[in-house]
XYZ file of C-alpha atoms in Angstrom:
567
model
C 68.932 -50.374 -54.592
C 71.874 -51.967 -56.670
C 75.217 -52.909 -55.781
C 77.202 -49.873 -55.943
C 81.131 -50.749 -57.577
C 83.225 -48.441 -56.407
C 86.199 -47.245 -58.933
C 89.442 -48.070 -57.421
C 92.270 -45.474 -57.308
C 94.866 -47.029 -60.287
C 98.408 -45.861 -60.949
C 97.414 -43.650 -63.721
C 95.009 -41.747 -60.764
C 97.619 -41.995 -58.313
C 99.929 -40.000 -60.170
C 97.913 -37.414 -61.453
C 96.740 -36.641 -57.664
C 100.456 -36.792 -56.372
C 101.316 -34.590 -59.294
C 98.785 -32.052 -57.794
C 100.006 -32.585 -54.007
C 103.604 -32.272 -54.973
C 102.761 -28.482 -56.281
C 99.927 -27.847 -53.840
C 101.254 -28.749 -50.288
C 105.178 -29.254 -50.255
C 106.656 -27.696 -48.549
C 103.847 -27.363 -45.758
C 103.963 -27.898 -42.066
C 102.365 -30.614 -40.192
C 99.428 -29.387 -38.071
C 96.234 -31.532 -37.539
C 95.113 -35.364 -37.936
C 92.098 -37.209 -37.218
C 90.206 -41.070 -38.236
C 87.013 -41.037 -39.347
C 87.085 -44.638 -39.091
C 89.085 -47.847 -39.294
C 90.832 -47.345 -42.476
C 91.112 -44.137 -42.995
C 92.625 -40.670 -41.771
C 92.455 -36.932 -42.670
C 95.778 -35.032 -42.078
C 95.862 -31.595 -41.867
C 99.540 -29.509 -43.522
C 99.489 -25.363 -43.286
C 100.974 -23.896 -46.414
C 102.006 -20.229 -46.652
C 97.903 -19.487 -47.837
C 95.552 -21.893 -46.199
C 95.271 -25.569 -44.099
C 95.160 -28.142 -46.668
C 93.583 -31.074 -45.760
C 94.101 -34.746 -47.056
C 92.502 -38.244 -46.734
C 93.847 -41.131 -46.663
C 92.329 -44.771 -46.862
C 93.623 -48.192 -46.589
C 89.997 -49.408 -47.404
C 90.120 -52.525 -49.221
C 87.553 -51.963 -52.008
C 88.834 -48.029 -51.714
C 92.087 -47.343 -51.330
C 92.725 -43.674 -52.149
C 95.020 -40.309 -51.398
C 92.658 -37.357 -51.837
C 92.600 -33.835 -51.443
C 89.625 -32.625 -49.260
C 87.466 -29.687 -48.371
C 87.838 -28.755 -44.384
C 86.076 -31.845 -42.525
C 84.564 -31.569 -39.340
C 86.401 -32.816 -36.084
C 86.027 -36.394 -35.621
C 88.284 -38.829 -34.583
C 90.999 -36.439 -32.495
C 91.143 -38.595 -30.073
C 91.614 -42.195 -32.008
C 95.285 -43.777 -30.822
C 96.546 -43.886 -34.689
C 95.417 -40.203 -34.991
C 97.151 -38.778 -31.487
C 100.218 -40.907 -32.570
C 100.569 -39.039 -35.612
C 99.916 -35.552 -34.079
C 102.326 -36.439 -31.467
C 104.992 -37.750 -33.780
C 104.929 -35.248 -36.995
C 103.750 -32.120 -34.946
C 106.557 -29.063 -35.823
C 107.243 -31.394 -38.458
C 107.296 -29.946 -42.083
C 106.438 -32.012 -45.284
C 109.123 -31.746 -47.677
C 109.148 -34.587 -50.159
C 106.523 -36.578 -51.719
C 107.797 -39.686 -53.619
C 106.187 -42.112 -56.278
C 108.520 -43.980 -57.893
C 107.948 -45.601 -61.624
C 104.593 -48.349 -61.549
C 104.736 -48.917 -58.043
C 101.650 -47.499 -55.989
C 103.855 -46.860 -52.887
C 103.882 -43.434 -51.808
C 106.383 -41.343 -49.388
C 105.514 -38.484 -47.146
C 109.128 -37.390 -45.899
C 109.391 -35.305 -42.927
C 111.788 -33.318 -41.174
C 112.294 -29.879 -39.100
C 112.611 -27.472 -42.165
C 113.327 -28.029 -46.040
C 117.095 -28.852 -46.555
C 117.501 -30.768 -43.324
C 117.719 -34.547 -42.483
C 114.641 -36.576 -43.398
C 113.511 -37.675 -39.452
C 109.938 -39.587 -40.635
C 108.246 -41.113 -43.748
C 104.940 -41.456 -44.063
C 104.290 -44.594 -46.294
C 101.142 -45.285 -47.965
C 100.575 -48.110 -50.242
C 97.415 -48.086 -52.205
C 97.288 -51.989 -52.805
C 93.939 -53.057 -52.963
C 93.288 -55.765 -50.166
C 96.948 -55.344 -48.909
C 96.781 -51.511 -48.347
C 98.132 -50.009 -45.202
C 99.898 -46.315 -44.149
C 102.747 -46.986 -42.002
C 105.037 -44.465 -39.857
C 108.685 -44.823 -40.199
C 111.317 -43.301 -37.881
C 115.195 -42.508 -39.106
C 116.251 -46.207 -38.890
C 113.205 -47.036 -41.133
C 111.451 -49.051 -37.924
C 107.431 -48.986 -38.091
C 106.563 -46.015 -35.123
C 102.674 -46.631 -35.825
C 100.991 -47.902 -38.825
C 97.216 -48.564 -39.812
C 97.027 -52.411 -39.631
C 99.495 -55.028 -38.285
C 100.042 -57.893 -40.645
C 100.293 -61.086 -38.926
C 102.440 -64.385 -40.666
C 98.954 -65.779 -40.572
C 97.981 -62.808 -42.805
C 101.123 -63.124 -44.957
C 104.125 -65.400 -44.500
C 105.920 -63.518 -47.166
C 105.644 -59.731 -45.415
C 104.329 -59.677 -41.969
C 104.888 -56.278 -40.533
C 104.340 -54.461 -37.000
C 104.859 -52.180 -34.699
C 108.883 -52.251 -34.396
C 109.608 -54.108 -37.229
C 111.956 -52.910 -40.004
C 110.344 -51.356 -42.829
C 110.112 -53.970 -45.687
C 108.849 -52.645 -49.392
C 106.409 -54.803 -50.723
C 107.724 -57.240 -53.377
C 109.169 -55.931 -56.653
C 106.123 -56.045 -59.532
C 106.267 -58.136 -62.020
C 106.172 -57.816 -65.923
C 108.142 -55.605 -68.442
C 108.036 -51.529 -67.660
C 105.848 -50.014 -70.160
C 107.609 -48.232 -72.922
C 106.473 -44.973 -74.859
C 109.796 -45.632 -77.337
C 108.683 -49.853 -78.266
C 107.850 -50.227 -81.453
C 103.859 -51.621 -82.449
C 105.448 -54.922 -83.406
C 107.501 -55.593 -79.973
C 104.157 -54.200 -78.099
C 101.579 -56.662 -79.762
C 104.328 -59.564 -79.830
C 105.154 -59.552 -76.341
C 100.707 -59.124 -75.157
C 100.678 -61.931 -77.466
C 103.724 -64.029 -76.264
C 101.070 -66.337 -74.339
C 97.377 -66.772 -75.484
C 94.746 -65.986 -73.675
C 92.018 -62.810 -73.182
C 93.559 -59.665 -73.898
C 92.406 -58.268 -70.391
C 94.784 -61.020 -68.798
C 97.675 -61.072 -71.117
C 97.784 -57.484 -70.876
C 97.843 -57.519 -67.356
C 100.088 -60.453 -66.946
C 102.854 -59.038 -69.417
C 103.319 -55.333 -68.294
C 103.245 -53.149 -64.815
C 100.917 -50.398 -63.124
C 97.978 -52.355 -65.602
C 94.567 -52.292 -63.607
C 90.821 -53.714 -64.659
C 90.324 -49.607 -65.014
C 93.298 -48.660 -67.328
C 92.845 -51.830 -69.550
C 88.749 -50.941 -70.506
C 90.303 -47.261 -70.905
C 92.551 -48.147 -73.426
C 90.697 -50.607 -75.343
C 87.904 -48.281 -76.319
C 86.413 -45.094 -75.356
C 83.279 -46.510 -74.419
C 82.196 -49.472 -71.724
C 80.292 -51.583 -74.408
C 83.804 -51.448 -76.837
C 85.849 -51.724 -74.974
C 84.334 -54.846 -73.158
C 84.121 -56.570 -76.493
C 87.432 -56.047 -77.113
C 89.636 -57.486 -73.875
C 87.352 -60.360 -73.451
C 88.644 -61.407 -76.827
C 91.309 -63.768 -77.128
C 94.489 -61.839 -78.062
C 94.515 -64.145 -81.521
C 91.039 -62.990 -82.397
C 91.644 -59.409 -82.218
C 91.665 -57.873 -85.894
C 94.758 -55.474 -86.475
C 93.230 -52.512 -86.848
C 91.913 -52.801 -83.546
C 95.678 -53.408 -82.146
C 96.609 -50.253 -84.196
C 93.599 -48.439 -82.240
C 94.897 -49.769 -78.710
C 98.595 -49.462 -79.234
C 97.585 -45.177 -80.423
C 96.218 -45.400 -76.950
C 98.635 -46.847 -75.320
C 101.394 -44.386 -76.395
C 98.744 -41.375 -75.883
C 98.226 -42.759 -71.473
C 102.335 -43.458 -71.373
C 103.032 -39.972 -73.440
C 100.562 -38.081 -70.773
C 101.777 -39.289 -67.668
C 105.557 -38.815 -68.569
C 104.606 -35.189 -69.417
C 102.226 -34.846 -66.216
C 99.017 -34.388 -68.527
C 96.181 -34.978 -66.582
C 92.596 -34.265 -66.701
C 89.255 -35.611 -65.644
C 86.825 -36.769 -67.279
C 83.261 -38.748 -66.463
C 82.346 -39.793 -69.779
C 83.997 -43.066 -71.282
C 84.397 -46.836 -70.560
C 84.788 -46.132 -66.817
C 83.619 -43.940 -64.124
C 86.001 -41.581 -64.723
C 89.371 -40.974 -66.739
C 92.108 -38.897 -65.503
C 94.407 -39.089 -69.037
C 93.615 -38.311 -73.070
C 92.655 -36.169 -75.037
C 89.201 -34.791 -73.279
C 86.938 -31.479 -74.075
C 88.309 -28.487 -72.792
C 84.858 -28.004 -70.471
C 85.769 -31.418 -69.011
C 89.329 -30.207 -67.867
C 89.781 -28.782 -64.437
C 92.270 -27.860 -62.137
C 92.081 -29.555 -59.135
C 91.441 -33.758 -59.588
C 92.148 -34.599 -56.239
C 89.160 -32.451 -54.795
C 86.584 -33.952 -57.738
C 87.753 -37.608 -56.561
C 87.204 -36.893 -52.887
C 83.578 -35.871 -53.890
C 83.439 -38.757 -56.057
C 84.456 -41.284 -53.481
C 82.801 -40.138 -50.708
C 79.344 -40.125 -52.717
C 80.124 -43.924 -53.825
C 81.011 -44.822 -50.129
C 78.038 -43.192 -48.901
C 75.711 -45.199 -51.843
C 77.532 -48.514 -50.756
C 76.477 -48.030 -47.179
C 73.064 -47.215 -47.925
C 72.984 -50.082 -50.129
C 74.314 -52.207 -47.510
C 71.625 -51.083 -44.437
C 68.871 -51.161 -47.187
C 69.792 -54.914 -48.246
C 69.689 -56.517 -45.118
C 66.855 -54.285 -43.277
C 64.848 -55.621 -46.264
C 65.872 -59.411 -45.785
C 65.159 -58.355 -41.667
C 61.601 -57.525 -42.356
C 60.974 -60.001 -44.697
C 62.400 -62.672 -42.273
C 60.271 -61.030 -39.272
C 57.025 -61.045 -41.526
C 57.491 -64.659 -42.977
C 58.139 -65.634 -38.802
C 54.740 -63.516 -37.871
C 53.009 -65.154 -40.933
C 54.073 -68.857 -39.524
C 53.154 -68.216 -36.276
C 49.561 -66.391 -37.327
C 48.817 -69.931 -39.393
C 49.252 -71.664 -36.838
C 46.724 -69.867 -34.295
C 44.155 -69.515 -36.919
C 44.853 -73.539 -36.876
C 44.329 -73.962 -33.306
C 41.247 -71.446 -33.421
C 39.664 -73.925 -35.776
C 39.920 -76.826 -33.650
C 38.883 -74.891 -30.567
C 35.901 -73.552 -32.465
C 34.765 -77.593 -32.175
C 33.960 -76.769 -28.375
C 29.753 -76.059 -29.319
C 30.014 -79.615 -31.156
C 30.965 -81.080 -27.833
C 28.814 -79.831 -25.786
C 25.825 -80.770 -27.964
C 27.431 -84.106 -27.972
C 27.491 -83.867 -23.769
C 24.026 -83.062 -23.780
C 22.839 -85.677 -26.034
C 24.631 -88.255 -24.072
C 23.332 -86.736 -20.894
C 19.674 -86.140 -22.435
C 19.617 -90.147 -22.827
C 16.358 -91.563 -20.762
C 18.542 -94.334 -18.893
C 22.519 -93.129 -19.542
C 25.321 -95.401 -18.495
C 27.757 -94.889 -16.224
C 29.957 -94.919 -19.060
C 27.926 -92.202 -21.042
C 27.834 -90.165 -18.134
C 31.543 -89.795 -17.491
C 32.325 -89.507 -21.044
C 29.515 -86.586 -20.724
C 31.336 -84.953 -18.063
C 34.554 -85.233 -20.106
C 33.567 -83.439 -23.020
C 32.067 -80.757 -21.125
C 35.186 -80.473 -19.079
C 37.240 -80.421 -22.713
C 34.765 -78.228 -24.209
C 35.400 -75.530 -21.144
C 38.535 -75.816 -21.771
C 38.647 -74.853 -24.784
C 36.450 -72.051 -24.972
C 38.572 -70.646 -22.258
C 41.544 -70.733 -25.014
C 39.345 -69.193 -27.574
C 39.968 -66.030 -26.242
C 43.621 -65.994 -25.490
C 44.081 -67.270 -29.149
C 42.015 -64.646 -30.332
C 44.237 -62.209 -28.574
C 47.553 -63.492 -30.152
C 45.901 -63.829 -33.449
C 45.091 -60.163 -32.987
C 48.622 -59.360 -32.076
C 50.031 -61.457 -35.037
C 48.035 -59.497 -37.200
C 49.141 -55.939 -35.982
C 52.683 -57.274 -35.989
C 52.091 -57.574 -39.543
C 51.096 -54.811 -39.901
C 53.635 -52.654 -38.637
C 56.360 -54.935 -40.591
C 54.365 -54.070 -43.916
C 54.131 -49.884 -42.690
C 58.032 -50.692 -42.320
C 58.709 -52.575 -45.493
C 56.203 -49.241 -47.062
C 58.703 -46.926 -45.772
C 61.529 -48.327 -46.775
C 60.161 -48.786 -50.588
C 59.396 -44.757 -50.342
C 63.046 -44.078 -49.831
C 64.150 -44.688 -53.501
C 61.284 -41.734 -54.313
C 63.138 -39.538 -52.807
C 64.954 -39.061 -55.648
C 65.692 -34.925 -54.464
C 67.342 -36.026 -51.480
C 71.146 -36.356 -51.052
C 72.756 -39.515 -49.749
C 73.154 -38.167 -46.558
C 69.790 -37.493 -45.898
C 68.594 -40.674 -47.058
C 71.464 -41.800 -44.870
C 70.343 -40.271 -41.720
C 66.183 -41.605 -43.092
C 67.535 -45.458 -43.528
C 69.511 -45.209 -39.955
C 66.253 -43.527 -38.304
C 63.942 -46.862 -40.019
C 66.642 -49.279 -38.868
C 67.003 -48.428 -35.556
C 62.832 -48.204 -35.378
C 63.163 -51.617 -37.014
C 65.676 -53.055 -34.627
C 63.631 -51.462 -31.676
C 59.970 -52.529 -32.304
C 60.133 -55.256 -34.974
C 63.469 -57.967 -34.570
C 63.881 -56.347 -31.474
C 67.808 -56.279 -31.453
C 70.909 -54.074 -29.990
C 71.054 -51.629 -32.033
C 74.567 -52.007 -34.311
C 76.786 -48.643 -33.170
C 78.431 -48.961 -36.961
C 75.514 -47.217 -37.914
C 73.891 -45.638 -35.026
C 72.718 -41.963 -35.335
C 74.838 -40.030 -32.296
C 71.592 -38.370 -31.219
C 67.773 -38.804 -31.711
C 67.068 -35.328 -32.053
C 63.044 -33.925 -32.847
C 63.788 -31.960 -35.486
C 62.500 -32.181 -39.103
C 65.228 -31.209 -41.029
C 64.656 -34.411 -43.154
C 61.026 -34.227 -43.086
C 59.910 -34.534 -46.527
C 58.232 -31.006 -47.677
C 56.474 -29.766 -50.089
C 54.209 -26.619 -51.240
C 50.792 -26.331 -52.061
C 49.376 -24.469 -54.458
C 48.126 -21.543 -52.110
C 51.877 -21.682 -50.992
C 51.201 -23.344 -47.660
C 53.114 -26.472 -46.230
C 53.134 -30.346 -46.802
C 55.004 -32.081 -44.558
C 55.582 -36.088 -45.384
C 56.749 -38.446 -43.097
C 59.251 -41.181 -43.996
C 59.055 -43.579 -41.376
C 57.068 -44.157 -38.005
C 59.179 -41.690 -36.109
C 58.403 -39.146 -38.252
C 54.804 -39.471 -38.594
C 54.321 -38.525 -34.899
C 56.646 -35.896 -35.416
C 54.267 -34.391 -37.726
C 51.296 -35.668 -36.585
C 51.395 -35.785 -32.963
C 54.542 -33.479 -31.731
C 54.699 -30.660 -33.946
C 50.925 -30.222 -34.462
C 48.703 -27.321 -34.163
C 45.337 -26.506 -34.244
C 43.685 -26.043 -37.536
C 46.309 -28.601 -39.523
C 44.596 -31.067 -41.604
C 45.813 -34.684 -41.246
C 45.635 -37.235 -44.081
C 46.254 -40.986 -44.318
C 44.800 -43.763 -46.832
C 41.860 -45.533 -45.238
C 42.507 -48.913 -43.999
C 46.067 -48.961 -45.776
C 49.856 -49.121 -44.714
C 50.829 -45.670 -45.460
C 52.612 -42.227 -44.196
C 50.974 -39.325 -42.768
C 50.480 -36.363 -44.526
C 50.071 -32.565 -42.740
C 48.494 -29.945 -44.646
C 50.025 -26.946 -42.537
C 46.440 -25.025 -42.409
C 47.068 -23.699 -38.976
C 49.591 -20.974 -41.141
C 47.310 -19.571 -43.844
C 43.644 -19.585 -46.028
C 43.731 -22.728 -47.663
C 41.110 -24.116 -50.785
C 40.441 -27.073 -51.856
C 43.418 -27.096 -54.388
C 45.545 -27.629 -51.677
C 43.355 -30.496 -50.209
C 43.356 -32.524 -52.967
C 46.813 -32.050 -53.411
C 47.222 -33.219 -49.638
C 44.941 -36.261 -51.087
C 46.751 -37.080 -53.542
C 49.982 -37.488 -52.072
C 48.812 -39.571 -49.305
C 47.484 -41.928 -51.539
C 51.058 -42.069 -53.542
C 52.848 -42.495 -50.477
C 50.666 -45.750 -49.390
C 50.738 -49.155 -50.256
C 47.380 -48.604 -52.659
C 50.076 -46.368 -54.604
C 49.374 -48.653 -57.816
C 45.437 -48.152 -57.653
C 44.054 -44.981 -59.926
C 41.604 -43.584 -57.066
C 42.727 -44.285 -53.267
C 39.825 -43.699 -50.082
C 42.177 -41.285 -48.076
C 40.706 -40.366 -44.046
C 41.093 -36.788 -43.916
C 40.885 -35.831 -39.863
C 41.591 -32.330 -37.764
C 44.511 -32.904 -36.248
C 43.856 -32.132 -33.069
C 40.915 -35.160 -33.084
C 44.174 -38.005 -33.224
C 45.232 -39.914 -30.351
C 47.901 -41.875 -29.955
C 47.478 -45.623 -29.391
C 49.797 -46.796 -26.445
C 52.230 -49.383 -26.555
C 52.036 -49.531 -30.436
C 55.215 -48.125 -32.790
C 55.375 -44.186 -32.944
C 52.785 -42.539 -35.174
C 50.148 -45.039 -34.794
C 47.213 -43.342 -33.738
C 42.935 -43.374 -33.770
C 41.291 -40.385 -34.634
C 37.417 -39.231 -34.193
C 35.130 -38.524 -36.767
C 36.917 -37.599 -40.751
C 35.838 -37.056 -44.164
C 36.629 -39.395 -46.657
C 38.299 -38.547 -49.746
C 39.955 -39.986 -53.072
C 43.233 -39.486 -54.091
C 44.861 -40.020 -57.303
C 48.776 -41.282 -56.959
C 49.371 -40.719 -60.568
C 48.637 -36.649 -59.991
C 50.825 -36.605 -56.962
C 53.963 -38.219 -58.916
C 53.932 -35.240 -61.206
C 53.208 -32.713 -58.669
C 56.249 -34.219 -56.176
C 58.467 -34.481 -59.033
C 57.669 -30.883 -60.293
C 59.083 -29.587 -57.024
């Protein structure tokens, strides 16, 4: 899995979605609020036709106002989010302000349009330095989302109490539909250096997003382009930026906004774009859109380090199996000695001397054979360790196959392996950041697919799972399948629920052999057992099991790919 970047909400975004809000919820009424986490709330405002729901993030890589389907309750009880109920309840939303470049926006409150403002709502969406913050009358912070110590920032340290403070005024010229191409390229140019920076350094409300946007309209052109030096830039191309320049300023002072996923960046929310590209509702598209790259980043995040866990616990299981196997070899010197002994002793007239150093290499040797067999044992045990760490490491390699899967599911998978990882293998607290709530038996996220005679094949994706499948949720007449001798999952043909043929067993075959560590091979031995003729082994991870008797078949991974794609 690669690192995920994560588009950050610009101006040019910002206005477009409080374009939206302005028209969608205001005036509305106050009603509900909740934190899904640290950084970020979901507030609730009834309009004459429906609850509209919004979220709102301080997230430092993510900062972002979005509209958003109905969530699910979570977070009611959170201080920030009972502070906010309690203090903008019968409240109704009357105003929502963005001034010029500035990414400061304000919720104003009061009992009914027309009347006194009595709260604001402040959000500013700036990057590291985001925050929301409640204001009463007098402009004094009520609540807000994160106090900023003078150790944090001499220049604006702001808490609970304090006097609202906007942040500091931005710098640069305003941008300017009416300046002529000349003044435009004169002033970028007024002090040499990329065009990214003197862009950014010369006018306000420019972000990394809006400058690749309007130096081409695709990533690889426009990346040749700003990392030019502004004196190196031919004047056609300045005649091609400035068009675009006046086409982003002309379409936000007319409130011209669309979305778009094609072009230099993620996405585009200004220009001239296909008319199937257009839509109505940008906010909603965004939440999707964010929540799907916050949900790959945390995926991306559990997967890194439960890799560098496993590879760290297999490296420490490898170090420790050397050096038994070392000891084992020295120990195995014990029939040496007592030859030796017995030579000494076997002597027609032994000294004293070759006596007692008789006795002592006897006494050694004794010793020695009596560690043979505890070494043995940890040797053993070093070697199933192992081999549980490699049937984790398998499991967590099978997750980017599941290419059918949404993130959420692969979410829920990942958390499931980690916590089996943290439990049995680096043996560790398990982190509540990412704990699942409850470990319920169902197999909702058992991988499944159909056979050709239209029975079930049922997958599992980590250790858990197999004894779901295999052990738990078993009946008589299912056909169990696992690659002989090989780190791999367990496969259920579901025979107990129909007439199956031998179609379907090969099939079974196959994918057991794809979802092994022998996936690379072209034929794969594959154990194919009864189900009701497995055991589980006690006191090893879940799923590991014996089994009586089995057939042994091959199993081609290459076959199963297509089929498992197919479906």
């Amino acid at each position: 899995m690669n690192k995920v970047p994560i588009q950050i909400m610009d101006l040019t975004t910002l206005k477009a979605v409080v374009f939206e809000l302005k028209k969608d919820i205001v005036p509305s009424r106050f009603e509900k609020a909740q934190q899904i986490d640290s950084n970020t709330v979901q507030l609730g405002f009834r309009t004459l036709e429906s609850l509209k729901w919004l979220e709102i993030s301080w997230m430092a890589d993510s900062p972002r106002i979005v509209e958003i389907h109905p969530p699910k309750k979570h977070g009611e009880n959170s201080t920030l989010a009972k502070q906010l109920k309690h203090l903008l309840t019968n409240l109704a939303l009357v105003e929502i302000e963005q001034t010029g470049f500035e990414r400061v926006i304000k919720f104003k409150f009061s009992s009914r349009p027309g009347k006194e403002i009595e709260k604001e709502l402040i959000v500013e969406l700036m990057g590291r330095y985001s925050n929301i913050l409640l204001l009463d009358k007098a402009r004094k912070v009520i609540t807000l989302g994160k106090q900023v110590k003078e150790s944090q920032s001499r220049l604006r340290p702001i808490g609970t109490g304090d006097i609202y403070t906007s942040p500091p005024p931005l710098k640069g010229l305003v941008p300017d539909f009416s300046e002529s191409f000349n003044s435009w390229k004169n002033n970028i140019c007024l002090v040499p250096s990329t065009f990214k920076n003197s862009i950014k350094n010369t006018y306000q409300g420019i972000s990394p997003t809006l400058t690749l946007q309007i130096a081409g309209k695709t990533y690889n052109e426009a990346m040749s382009i700003i990392n030019q030096p502004v004196t190196n830039i031919q004047l056609k191309i300045w005649e091609k930026i400035y068009k675009r320049w006046r086409e982003w300023l002309l379409d936000i002072e007319n409130n011209n906004y669309t979305i778009s996923f094609q072009g230099p960046t993620d996405f585009v929310v200004w220009g001239n774009l296909k008319p199937e590209v257009k839509c109505k509702n940008i906010g909603l598209i965004l939440s999707t859109y964010y929540s799907n790259k916050i949900l790959e980043k945390k995926l991306t995040s559990i997967w890194k380090k439960l890799e560098q866990d496993l590879k760290n616990s297999k490296n420490d299981e490898i170090r420790k199996l050397r050096i038994q196997e070392l000891l084992i070899k020295n120990i195995s010197e014990y029939i040496n000695m007592q030859k030796k002994a017995q030579k000494l002793l076997s002597l027609k007239s032994p000294t004293k001397k070759q006596i007692i150093e008789a006795q002592n290499l006897f006494k050694e040797a004794k010793r020695k054979k009596r560690s043979r067999e505890s070494i043995l044992n940890r040797i053993k045990f070093h070697k199933k360790r192992i081999s549980d760490i490699e049937y984790c490491e398998l499991f967590l390699e099978e997750l980017t196959y599941k290419e059918g899967d949404n993130n959420n599911n692969k979410l829920d998978s990942i958390i499931e392996l980690k916590e089996e990882v943290e439990e049995y293998i680096c043996i560790k607290k398990v982190n509540s950041k990412f704990k699942s709530n409850k470990r319920k038996e169902h197999s909702s996220n058992i991988k499944e697919i159909q056979s050709p005679s239209g029975l079930k094949i049922q997958i599992g994706s980590n250790n858990r799972q197999n004894e779901f499948i295999s052990l738990k949720k078993r009946r008589k007449g299912d056909l169990w399948f696992h690659a002989q001798e090989i780190p791999g999952s367990h496969v259920v043909l579901k025979s107990s629920n129909g007439i199956f043929d031998d179609k379907d067993v090969q099939l079974a075959a196959d994918l057991a052999s794809f979802f092994s560590r022998a996936r690379g091979s072209k034929l794969v031995p594959i154990i194919m057992v009864p189900i009701e003729n497995l055991q589980r082994i006690s006191g090893s991870l879940p799923g590991t099991v014996s089994h009586r008797g089995g057939k042994v078949l091959w199993g081609k991974a290459e076959r199963a790919e297509k089929y498992f794609h197919q479906k």
